[in-house]
C-alpha cells in the first residue's frame, strides 16, 4: 500500500459507507445530495434525496481517522403547494453545522423551501423497575394497606440519540433555496435562492430580512440568477454571492439594509475569441468558498477552478482548468443536460490545497502554490482493493504506446461515464481527511 500512497500524492482510501451494489440498482432516494464536516471534524453529516440526514462520529477506538454511524433521522418530507400546484421535493440541498455550545449538536438542513434547525443529543431511557405491583420482572400482590405503599423506582435502561427540530424557518423563499451559511457570530445565517438572499436570526423562525433582491419588475428582463452565497469566516458584516453571469459580489451589511449595491465585484473579462453558443452556460459559477482566513475566494464554473484575492477584483490570481478535455463535447453535454451540473469546490483546513470533482467519479486535489495535482477516483474498486490489500484503482494505470497511463489520461478518455460524478465533498477542518459523495456512497480518504 505504501507504493500506492506515493503514486496518489500520499492519499489513501480509508472507508466507504453505503450500498456496495451496482449503479443500476441505486434507489433515487439514496443518492447523497450534500456532505459536511462540523467545525471540530469529529462529526460528519450527509443529506440525501430522500430527505434523510445521516450523522457519523469519529471512531476514537481506531488509530487512523475513521468514522462510525452515529444516528439518522428524517429531516424533510415531500410536500405539495396547493396554491402553486407545485410538488416540493424532500431532497436535502444543504447542511450546515452550528458551533457546539453544550453537549448537544445543532445543525441547519434545507430542502427547496423550508430550513430546519435540528438539535441532536443523547437521551437516557428510564423504565420503572419497582412499583407497588412489580419488583423487577416479578409480579407482587396488591398492597392491602397504606403502610405497604411504596414509591415507584426508575432505573436507566439505555442511551439513545434523539433528533428534534427546534426551529422551522418557512415561507420566506418564492424560488428554490440552494445555499445556507451560518455567520461567524453564530447568531444569524443567510439563505439564498435564485433571486433573493434572506438574513435570519437563529432564534426567530417567523421573520427574516431580505438583504439582496435581484428580481426585475418584469421577469422577461431577467438576465442573471444567484448561484451560491456564503458569509465571511471572521467578519460578520461581510458576505458574498455568485452569479450565473460569471461574477462574484462582496456585500457589506453595514452599508445599507438592502445590499443590492455591492462593495466589490470580482469578474474577469471574457476573451471574445473563445465566445460560443455555450459561453454563458459554462461561465456560470456553481460554487464559491472563502478561504478559512477570509483572504481568498475559491470559485468553480463548469470548466475551471479560480482563486481570487479579496483585494484584486479584475482577474483571479490563478485559473485551474478542470474540464479542458470536455471542450469538444459541449454539444453532447448540452443534449444530456450534464452541462448544467453544479460542481462544488472546497479548501483544505490549512488553505494550502483545493478540491473539486469531475465525471466518472474522478476528483482532483491541487496544491495552491505549485498547482501540482493529484487525481483520485471514488470507485467501489477502492473498497475491494482495501479488502484484499491491493492498490487504489487507476493510480498504477496500464500501458499506452509503451508508456504508463494514469488517472489523468483515463480522465480525458472517451469512455467517461457522465452519470457518475463527484458534485459534493467536504474537507476535515484540522486534518487531511476528505469525505466524497459518489452517488449513494460516502467515501473517506486520508493523507499523512
Short mmCIF file of C-alpha atoms in Angstrom, two decimals:
data_model
loop_
_atom_site.label_atom_id
_atom_site.label_comp_id
_atom_site.label_asym_id
_atom_site.label_seq_id
_atom_site.Cartn_x
_atom_site.Cartn_y
_atom_site.Cartn_z
CA UNK A 1 0.00 0.00 0.00
CA UNK A 2 2.95 2.38 0.57
CA UNK A 3 3.88 2.29 -3.10
CA UNK A 4 0.31 3.14 -3.93
CA UNK A 5 0.21 6.04 -1.48
CA UNK A 6 3.25 7.63 -3.10
CA UNK A 7 1.67 7.48 -6.57
CA UNK A 8 -1.52 9.09 -5.30
CA UNK A 9 0.09 12.03 -3.50
CA UNK A 10 0.07 10.25 -0.16
CA UNK A 11 -3.72 9.83 -0.21
CA UNK A 12 -5.17 6.51 0.91
CA UNK A 13 -8.66 5.13 0.72
CA UNK A 14 -9.96 4.84 4.30
CA UNK A 15 -13.65 3.95 4.34
CA UNK A 16 -16.78 3.56 2.28
CA UNK A 17 -20.34 3.85 3.62
CA UNK A 18 -23.41 2.86 1.66
CA UNK A 19 -24.60 0.06 -0.58
CA UNK A 20 -21.72 -1.61 -2.45
CA UNK A 21 -24.03 -2.93 -5.21
CA UNK A 22 -24.12 -1.95 -8.90
CA UNK A 23 -25.07 1.53 -10.10
CA UNK A 24 -28.12 0.12 -11.89
CA UNK A 25 -29.66 -0.93 -8.57
CA UNK A 26 -29.49 2.51 -6.95
CA UNK A 27 -32.67 3.94 -5.45
CA UNK A 28 -33.10 7.65 -6.24
CA UNK A 29 -33.82 8.45 -2.57
CA UNK A 30 -30.40 7.07 -1.52
CA UNK A 31 -28.37 9.48 -3.68
CA UNK A 32 -26.30 11.76 -1.44
CA UNK A 33 -27.02 15.44 -2.12
CA UNK A 34 -24.77 17.17 0.46
CA UNK A 35 -21.90 16.34 2.83
CA UNK A 36 -20.42 18.47 5.64
CA UNK A 37 -17.86 18.11 8.47
CA UNK A 38 -18.54 20.01 11.69
CA UNK A 39 -16.04 22.61 12.97
CA UNK A 40 -14.11 20.00 15.02
CA UNK A 41 -14.03 17.31 12.35
CA UNK A 42 -15.28 14.76 14.89
CA UNK A 43 -18.69 14.59 13.24
CA UNK A 44 -19.75 14.32 9.62
CA UNK A 45 -23.23 14.83 8.17
CA UNK A 46 -24.74 13.73 4.87
CA UNK A 47 -28.13 14.54 3.38
CA UNK A 48 -29.83 12.60 0.59
CA UNK A 49 -32.61 12.93 -1.97
CA UNK A 50 -34.95 11.01 0.33
CA UNK A 51 -34.87 13.85 2.89
CA UNK A 52 -32.76 11.92 5.40
CA UNK A 53 -29.80 13.23 7.38
CA UNK A 54 -27.18 10.67 8.46
CA UNK A 55 -24.53 11.62 11.05
CA UNK A 56 -21.19 9.88 11.54
CA UNK A 57 -18.94 10.12 14.59
CA UNK A 58 -15.15 9.84 14.80
CA UNK A 59 -14.22 6.37 15.95
CA UNK A 60 -11.80 7.03 18.83
CA UNK A 61 -11.01 3.31 19.11
CA UNK A 62 -9.17 3.47 15.78
CA UNK A 63 -5.73 5.00 15.35
CA UNK A 64 -6.47 6.40 11.90
CA UNK A 65 -9.16 8.93 11.06
CA UNK A 66 -12.15 6.59 10.81
CA UNK A 67 -15.83 7.18 11.39
CA UNK A 68 -18.77 5.13 12.59
CA UNK A 69 -22.52 5.57 12.25
CA UNK A 70 -23.93 7.95 14.89
CA UNK A 71 -27.60 8.49 14.04
CA UNK A 72 -30.07 9.00 11.22
CA UNK A 73 -33.31 10.99 11.06
CA UNK A 74 -35.90 12.10 8.54
CA UNK A 75 -35.33 15.83 8.11
CA UNK A 76 -37.85 16.69 5.37
CA UNK A 77 -40.91 15.03 3.87
CA UNK A 78 -42.34 15.57 0.36
CA UNK A 79 -44.97 18.33 0.34
CA UNK A 80 -47.41 19.85 -2.10
CA UNK A 81 -48.02 23.58 -2.55
CA UNK A 82 -51.71 23.68 -3.42
CA UNK A 83 -51.67 27.39 -4.28
CA UNK A 84 -49.00 26.94 -6.95
CA UNK A 85 -49.79 23.29 -7.79
CA UNK A 86 -46.17 22.54 -7.09
CA UNK A 87 -44.54 19.44 -5.61
CA UNK A 88 -41.83 20.24 -3.08
CA UNK A 89 -39.15 17.56 -3.01
CA UNK A 90 -37.80 16.22 0.26
CA UNK A 91 -34.22 16.34 -1.11
CA UNK A 92 -31.71 17.93 1.30
CA UNK A 93 -29.92 20.73 -0.59
CA UNK A 94 -27.53 21.84 2.15
CA UNK A 95 -26.49 21.04 5.73
CA UNK A 96 -24.57 23.49 7.92
CA UNK A 97 -23.38 22.80 11.46
CA UNK A 98 -23.66 25.43 14.18
CA UNK A 99 -20.72 25.66 16.58
CA UNK A 100 -21.24 23.43 19.58
CA UNK A 101 -22.27 25.30 22.76
CA UNK A 102 -23.04 22.32 25.03
CA UNK A 103 -23.33 18.53 24.83
CA UNK A 104 -25.99 18.76 22.09
CA UNK A 105 -25.31 19.29 18.38
CA UNK A 106 -27.21 21.87 16.33
CA UNK A 107 -27.37 21.82 12.55
CA UNK A 108 -29.36 23.51 9.80
CA UNK A 109 -30.79 21.48 6.93
CA UNK A 110 -32.79 22.76 3.98
CA UNK A 111 -34.78 21.46 1.05
CA UNK A 112 -36.10 23.73 -1.73
CA UNK A 113 -38.43 25.73 0.54
CA UNK A 114 -38.01 25.02 4.27
CA UNK A 115 -34.99 25.32 6.57
CA UNK A 116 -34.92 23.44 9.88
CA UNK A 117 -32.70 23.78 12.93
CA UNK A 118 -32.13 20.33 14.43
CA UNK A 119 -30.98 19.53 17.94
CA UNK A 120 -29.22 16.16 18.19
CA UNK A 121 -28.48 14.91 21.71
CA UNK A 122 -28.02 11.82 23.85
CA UNK A 123 -31.08 10.90 25.83
CA UNK A 124 -31.38 8.45 28.71
CA UNK A 125 -34.22 5.97 28.54
CA UNK A 126 -35.56 5.22 32.02
CA UNK A 127 -38.02 2.49 32.99
CA UNK A 128 -39.97 1.70 36.14
CA UNK A 129 -38.09 -1.09 37.92
CA UNK A 130 -40.02 -1.20 41.19
CA UNK A 131 -43.62 -0.32 41.96
CA UNK A 132 -46.47 -1.48 44.17
CA UNK A 133 -47.30 -4.24 41.71
CA UNK A 134 -43.85 -5.05 40.37
CA UNK A 135 -40.39 -5.88 41.67
CA UNK A 136 -38.16 -6.04 38.62
CA UNK A 137 -39.76 -8.75 36.47
CA UNK A 138 -41.62 -10.32 39.40
CA UNK A 139 -45.29 -9.50 39.99
CA UNK A 140 -46.33 -8.52 43.51
CA UNK A 141 -49.74 -8.80 45.18
CA UNK A 142 -51.60 -5.53 45.51
CA UNK A 143 -50.82 -3.73 48.84
CA UNK A 144 -53.53 -4.25 51.41
CA UNK A 145 -52.95 -1.08 53.44
CA UNK A 146 -51.44 2.40 53.07
CA UNK A 147 -48.42 1.32 55.16
CA UNK A 148 -47.42 -1.11 52.40
CA UNK A 149 -47.49 1.52 49.62
CA UNK A 150 -44.11 2.47 48.20
CA UNK A 151 -42.89 4.98 45.66
CA UNK A 152 -42.04 3.64 42.20
CA UNK A 153 -38.33 3.46 41.34
CA UNK A 154 -36.85 4.31 37.97
CA UNK A 155 -33.65 2.83 36.55
CA UNK A 156 -31.69 3.78 33.48
CA UNK A 157 -32.21 1.28 30.70
CA UNK A 158 -30.41 2.67 27.67
CA UNK A 159 -28.91 5.73 25.96
CA UNK A 160 -30.38 6.77 22.62
CA UNK A 161 -29.50 9.56 20.18
CA UNK A 162 -32.52 11.81 19.67
CA UNK A 163 -33.05 14.43 16.94
CA UNK A 164 -35.72 17.11 17.37
CA UNK A 165 -36.48 20.13 15.17
CA UNK A 166 -36.01 23.21 17.39
CA UNK A 167 -37.00 25.76 14.73
CA UNK A 168 -38.65 25.62 11.31
CA UNK A 169 -37.95 28.59 9.02
CA UNK A 170 -40.50 28.54 6.20
CA UNK A 171 -42.47 30.67 3.71
CA UNK A 172 -39.61 33.08 3.02
CA UNK A 173 -38.49 31.95 -0.44
CA UNK A 174 -40.50 32.05 -3.65
CA UNK A 175 -37.74 30.17 -5.50
CA UNK A 176 -35.62 27.12 -4.65
CA UNK A 177 -33.14 27.54 -1.80
CA UNK A 178 -29.65 26.49 -2.91
CA UNK A 179 -27.38 27.96 -0.20
CA UNK A 180 -27.34 28.48 3.54
CA UNK A 181 -24.42 29.89 5.52
CA UNK A 182 -24.05 30.42 9.27
CA UNK A 183 -22.49 33.71 10.34
CA UNK A 184 -19.29 33.84 12.41
CA UNK A 185 -21.33 35.45 15.22
CA UNK A 186 -23.29 32.15 15.48
CA UNK A 187 -26.49 34.19 15.90
CA UNK A 188 -27.57 34.71 12.31
CA UNK A 189 -27.46 32.92 8.97
CA UNK A 190 -28.31 33.63 5.34
CA UNK A 191 -30.39 31.59 2.91
CA UNK A 192 -30.26 32.17 -0.83
CA UNK A 193 -32.47 31.25 -3.77
CA UNK A 194 -32.15 32.20 -7.45
CA UNK A 195 -33.19 35.85 -6.95
CA UNK A 196 -33.07 36.71 -3.25
CA UNK A 197 -30.92 36.36 -0.14
CA UNK A 198 -32.55 36.47 3.31
CA UNK A 199 -30.96 37.10 6.69
CA UNK A 200 -32.31 35.12 9.66
CA UNK A 201 -31.76 35.12 13.40
CA UNK A 202 -31.38 31.51 14.55
CA UNK A 203 -33.79 32.15 17.45
CA UNK A 204 -36.55 33.74 15.33
CA UNK A 205 -38.28 31.46 12.84
CA UNK A 206 -41.25 33.59 11.73
CA UNK A 207 -39.33 36.61 10.42
CA UNK A 208 -36.38 37.19 8.10
CA UNK A 209 -34.87 40.25 6.41
CA UNK A 210 -34.41 40.42 2.66
CA UNK A 211 -30.87 41.71 2.09
CA UNK A 212 -30.41 41.03 -1.65
CA UNK A 213 -33.15 41.12 -4.28
CA UNK A 214 -32.21 40.97 -7.96
CA UNK A 215 -35.71 40.20 -9.23
CA UNK A 216 -36.59 42.64 -12.05
CA UNK A 217 -40.02 44.31 -12.16
CA UNK A 218 -40.64 42.47 -15.42
CA UNK A 219 -39.45 38.85 -15.32
CA UNK A 220 -38.86 38.96 -19.08
CA UNK A 221 -35.92 41.26 -18.33
CA UNK A 222 -34.25 38.64 -16.11
CA UNK A 223 -30.64 38.20 -17.21
CA UNK A 224 -28.94 36.54 -14.25
CA UNK A 225 -29.58 34.45 -11.15
CA UNK A 226 -27.78 33.98 -7.83
CA UNK A 227 -25.95 30.63 -7.80
CA UNK A 228 -24.26 30.48 -4.35
CA UNK A 229 -23.82 32.61 -1.22
CA UNK A 230 -21.55 32.49 1.82
CA UNK A 231 -20.70 34.54 4.91
CA UNK A 232 -17.12 35.71 5.54
CA UNK A 233 -15.46 33.33 8.06
CA UNK A 234 -14.42 36.07 10.54
CA UNK A 235 -16.13 39.38 9.68
CA UNK A 236 -19.83 39.05 10.48
CA UNK A 237 -20.85 42.02 8.31
CA UNK A 238 -19.45 40.63 5.03
CA UNK A 239 -20.91 38.03 2.70
CA UNK A 240 -20.52 37.15 -0.97
CA UNK A 241 -22.77 35.75 -3.64
CA UNK A 242 -22.01 34.46 -7.12
CA UNK A 243 -23.97 34.86 -10.29
CA UNK A 244 -24.74 33.00 -13.50
CA UNK A 245 -23.06 35.96 -15.25
CA UNK A 246 -19.64 34.76 -14.05
CA UNK A 247 -19.15 37.36 -11.33
CA UNK A 248 -18.84 37.32 -7.55
CA UNK A 249 -20.18 40.21 -5.48
CA UNK A 250 -18.93 41.02 -1.98
CA UNK A 251 -21.50 42.89 0.12
CA UNK A 252 -21.22 44.75 3.43
CA UNK A 253 -24.30 44.74 5.65
CA UNK A 254 -23.10 47.95 7.37
CA UNK A 255 -23.64 49.94 4.16
CA UNK A 256 -27.41 49.62 3.96
CA UNK A 257 -30.31 47.37 4.90
CA UNK A 258 -30.65 46.18 1.29
CA UNK A 259 -27.25 45.08 -0.04
CA UNK A 260 -28.07 45.38 -3.73
CA UNK A 261 -25.12 47.72 -4.17
CA UNK A 262 -22.05 45.54 -3.73
CA UNK A 263 -18.81 46.66 -2.07
CA UNK A 264 -16.67 44.71 -4.56
CA UNK A 265 -17.25 42.72 -7.72
CA UNK A 266 -14.83 40.04 -8.87
CA UNK A 267 -15.07 39.49 -12.59
CA UNK A 268 -12.71 38.56 -15.39
CA UNK A 269 -13.25 39.95 -18.86
CA UNK A 270 -14.13 37.26 -21.35
CA UNK A 271 -11.82 36.63 -24.29
CA UNK A 272 -14.02 37.36 -27.38
CA UNK A 273 -12.15 34.71 -29.40
CA UNK A 274 -13.40 31.98 -27.05
CA UNK A 275 -17.05 33.03 -27.27
CA UNK A 276 -19.52 30.36 -28.34
CA UNK A 277 -23.17 29.32 -28.01
CA UNK A 278 -22.31 27.68 -24.67
CA UNK A 279 -20.26 30.54 -23.19
CA UNK A 280 -22.93 31.80 -20.81
CA UNK A 281 -23.75 28.32 -19.51
CA UNK A 282 -20.17 27.19 -18.89
CA UNK A 283 -19.12 30.50 -17.31
CA UNK A 284 -21.94 30.39 -14.72
CA UNK A 285 -20.36 29.99 -11.27
CA UNK A 286 -21.66 26.89 -9.48
CA UNK A 287 -19.93 27.37 -6.10
CA UNK A 288 -17.89 29.91 -4.11
CA UNK A 289 -15.95 29.46 -0.86
CA UNK A 290 -13.93 31.82 1.32
CA UNK A 291 -10.56 30.53 2.49
CA UNK A 292 -10.51 29.93 6.27
CA UNK A 293 -8.55 33.18 6.85
CA UNK A 294 -11.01 35.11 4.64
CA UNK A 295 -8.27 36.47 2.37
CA UNK A 296 -9.02 34.41 -0.75
CA UNK A 297 -12.09 33.23 -2.65
CA UNK A 298 -12.36 29.92 -4.50
CA UNK A 299 -14.89 29.70 -7.34
CA UNK A 300 -15.91 26.89 -9.68
CA UNK A 301 -17.53 27.13 -13.08
CA UNK A 302 -18.12 24.25 -15.50
CA UNK A 303 -14.60 24.21 -16.95
CA UNK A 304 -12.36 25.93 -14.38
CA UNK A 305 -11.46 26.46 -10.77
CA UNK A 306 -10.39 30.04 -9.91
CA UNK A 307 -8.64 31.51 -6.88
CA UNK A 308 -9.29 35.21 -6.24
CA UNK A 309 -7.51 37.63 -3.91
CA UNK A 310 -10.13 39.61 -1.98
CA UNK A 311 -8.09 42.76 -2.75
CA UNK A 312 -7.93 42.24 -6.53
CA UNK A 313 -11.22 42.37 -8.41
CA UNK A 314 -10.30 42.46 -12.11
CA UNK A 315 -8.82 38.97 -12.51
CA UNK A 316 -8.21 35.80 -10.50
CA UNK A 317 -4.82 35.01 -9.01
CA UNK A 318 -4.92 31.55 -10.53
CA UNK A 319 -7.12 29.76 -13.04
CA UNK A 320 -7.01 25.97 -12.90
CA UNK A 321 -8.51 24.11 -15.89
CA UNK A 322 -10.58 21.09 -14.80
CA UNK A 323 -12.61 20.12 -17.85
CA UNK A 324 -10.47 21.26 -20.78
CA UNK A 325 -10.82 17.76 -22.25
CA UNK A 326 -14.59 18.32 -22.48
CA UNK A 327 -14.49 21.48 -24.64
CA UNK A 328 -15.07 19.41 -27.78
CA UNK A 329 -18.03 17.59 -26.21
CA UNK A 330 -20.12 20.58 -25.12
CA UNK A 331 -22.86 19.78 -27.69
CA UNK A 332 -23.31 16.27 -26.28
CA UNK A 333 -23.18 17.57 -22.71
CA UNK A 334 -25.87 20.12 -23.57
CA UNK A 335 -28.05 17.39 -25.06
CA UNK A 336 -27.82 15.19 -21.96
CA UNK A 337 -28.11 18.19 -19.55
CA UNK A 338 -24.72 17.46 -17.92
CA UNK A 339 -23.54 20.95 -18.90
CA UNK A 340 -25.85 22.24 -16.12
CA UNK A 341 -24.19 20.10 -13.40
CA UNK A 342 -23.16 22.14 -10.37
CA UNK A 343 -19.77 21.04 -9.06
CA UNK A 344 -18.73 22.21 -5.59
CA UNK A 345 -15.24 23.37 -4.62
CA UNK A 346 -13.56 23.26 -1.19
CA UNK A 347 -10.45 24.49 0.62
CA UNK A 348 -8.34 22.25 2.82
CA UNK A 349 -8.29 23.07 6.54
CA UNK A 350 -4.94 24.89 6.18
CA UNK A 351 -5.91 26.60 2.87
CA UNK A 352 -2.90 25.01 1.12
CA UNK A 353 -4.96 22.75 -1.15
CA UNK A 354 -8.25 22.93 -3.05
CA UNK A 355 -10.51 20.12 -4.21
CA UNK A 356 -13.20 19.74 -6.84
CA UNK A 357 -14.96 16.89 -8.62
CA UNK A 358 -15.41 15.67 -12.17
CA UNK A 359 -17.09 12.85 -14.11
CA UNK A 360 -16.60 9.09 -13.85
CA UNK A 361 -16.22 9.65 -10.08
CA UNK A 362 -12.85 11.37 -10.54
CA UNK A 363 -11.86 14.23 -8.25
CA UNK A 364 -8.76 16.41 -8.15
CA UNK A 365 -6.73 17.95 -5.34
CA UNK A 366 -4.47 20.90 -6.22
CA UNK A 367 -1.59 22.46 -4.32
CA UNK A 368 -2.46 26.18 -4.21
CA UNK A 369 1.19 27.31 -4.55
CA UNK A 370 2.56 24.95 -7.21
CA UNK A 371 -0.77 23.85 -8.80
CA UNK A 372 0.56 20.27 -8.74
CA UNK A 373 -2.44 17.98 -8.63
CA UNK A 374 -3.50 14.51 -7.57
CA UNK A 375 -6.28 12.73 -9.47
CA UNK A 376 -8.25 10.15 -7.50
CA UNK A 377 -11.35 8.10 -8.21
CA UNK A 378 -14.10 7.41 -5.69
CA UNK A 379 -14.85 3.97 -7.00
CA UNK A 380 -16.14 0.74 -5.48
CA UNK A 381 -12.95 -0.99 -6.63
CA UNK A 382 -11.15 1.10 -3.97
CA UNK A 383 -13.29 -0.63 -1.39
CA UNK A 384 -12.43 -4.04 -2.87
CA UNK A 385 -8.75 -3.13 -3.16
CA UNK A 386 -8.61 -2.21 0.53
CA UNK A 387 -10.25 -5.53 1.39
CA UNK A 388 -7.66 -7.56 -0.45
CA UNK A 389 -4.76 -5.18 0.28
CA UNK A 390 -4.33 -4.14 -3.35
CA UNK A 391 -3.58 -0.68 -4.82
CA UNK A 392 -6.08 2.11 -5.31
CA UNK A 393 -7.73 1.89 -8.73
CA UNK A 394 -6.12 3.70 -11.62
CA UNK A 395 -3.04 5.02 -9.85
CA UNK A 396 -0.80 2.44 -11.46
CA UNK A 397 -2.60 2.52 -14.82
CA UNK A 398 -1.84 0.32 -17.79
CA UNK A 399 0.49 0.85 -20.74
CA UNK A 400 -0.23 3.06 -23.72
CA UNK A 401 2.33 3.15 -26.56
CA UNK A 402 4.82 1.64 -24.13
CA UNK A 403 4.22 4.42 -21.59
CA UNK A 404 2.30 4.00 -18.31
CA UNK A 405 -1.11 5.67 -18.21
CA UNK A 406 -2.55 7.08 -15.01
CA UNK A 407 -5.80 8.61 -13.90
CA UNK A 408 -5.20 11.92 -15.66
CA UNK A 409 -5.08 10.15 -19.03
CA UNK A 410 -8.09 8.00 -18.12
CA UNK A 411 -9.99 11.13 -17.12
CA UNK A 412 -9.58 12.58 -20.63
CA UNK A 413 -10.55 9.34 -22.37
CA UNK A 414 -13.65 8.81 -24.49
CA UNK A 415 -15.18 6.26 -22.12
CA UNK A 416 -16.25 8.63 -19.32
CA UNK A 417 -19.50 7.75 -17.58
CA UNK A 418 -21.34 11.07 -17.20
CA UNK A 419 -23.86 9.51 -14.81
CA UNK A 420 -21.08 9.06 -12.26
CA UNK A 421 -19.99 12.45 -10.95
CA UNK A 422 -18.46 13.95 -7.83
CA UNK A 423 -20.56 17.04 -7.08
CA UNK A 424 -20.32 17.16 -3.26
CA UNK A 425 -17.34 16.90 -0.91
CA UNK A 426 -16.06 18.18 2.44
CA UNK A 427 -12.58 18.55 3.95
CA UNK A 428 -11.79 17.86 7.61
CA UNK A 429 -11.02 21.25 9.24
CA UNK A 430 -7.86 20.05 11.03
CA UNK A 431 -6.55 17.03 9.15
CA UNK A 432 -6.00 15.82 5.62
CA UNK A 433 -9.16 13.74 5.53
CA UNK A 434 -11.79 14.23 2.85
CA UNK A 435 -15.36 12.99 2.52
CA UNK A 436 -16.58 12.42 -1.04
CA UNK A 437 -20.20 11.81 -2.04
CA UNK A 438 -20.33 9.43 -5.00
CA UNK A 439 -23.97 8.71 -5.94
CA UNK A 440 -25.22 6.66 -2.97
CA UNK A 441 -21.82 6.05 -1.36
CA UNK A 442 -19.74 8.14 1.02
CA UNK A 443 -16.00 7.67 0.52
CA UNK A 444 -13.36 8.78 3.01
CA UNK A 445 -9.74 9.34 2.04
CA UNK A 446 -6.87 10.42 4.27
CA UNK A 447 -3.25 11.51 3.82
CA UNK A 448 -0.39 11.73 6.26
#
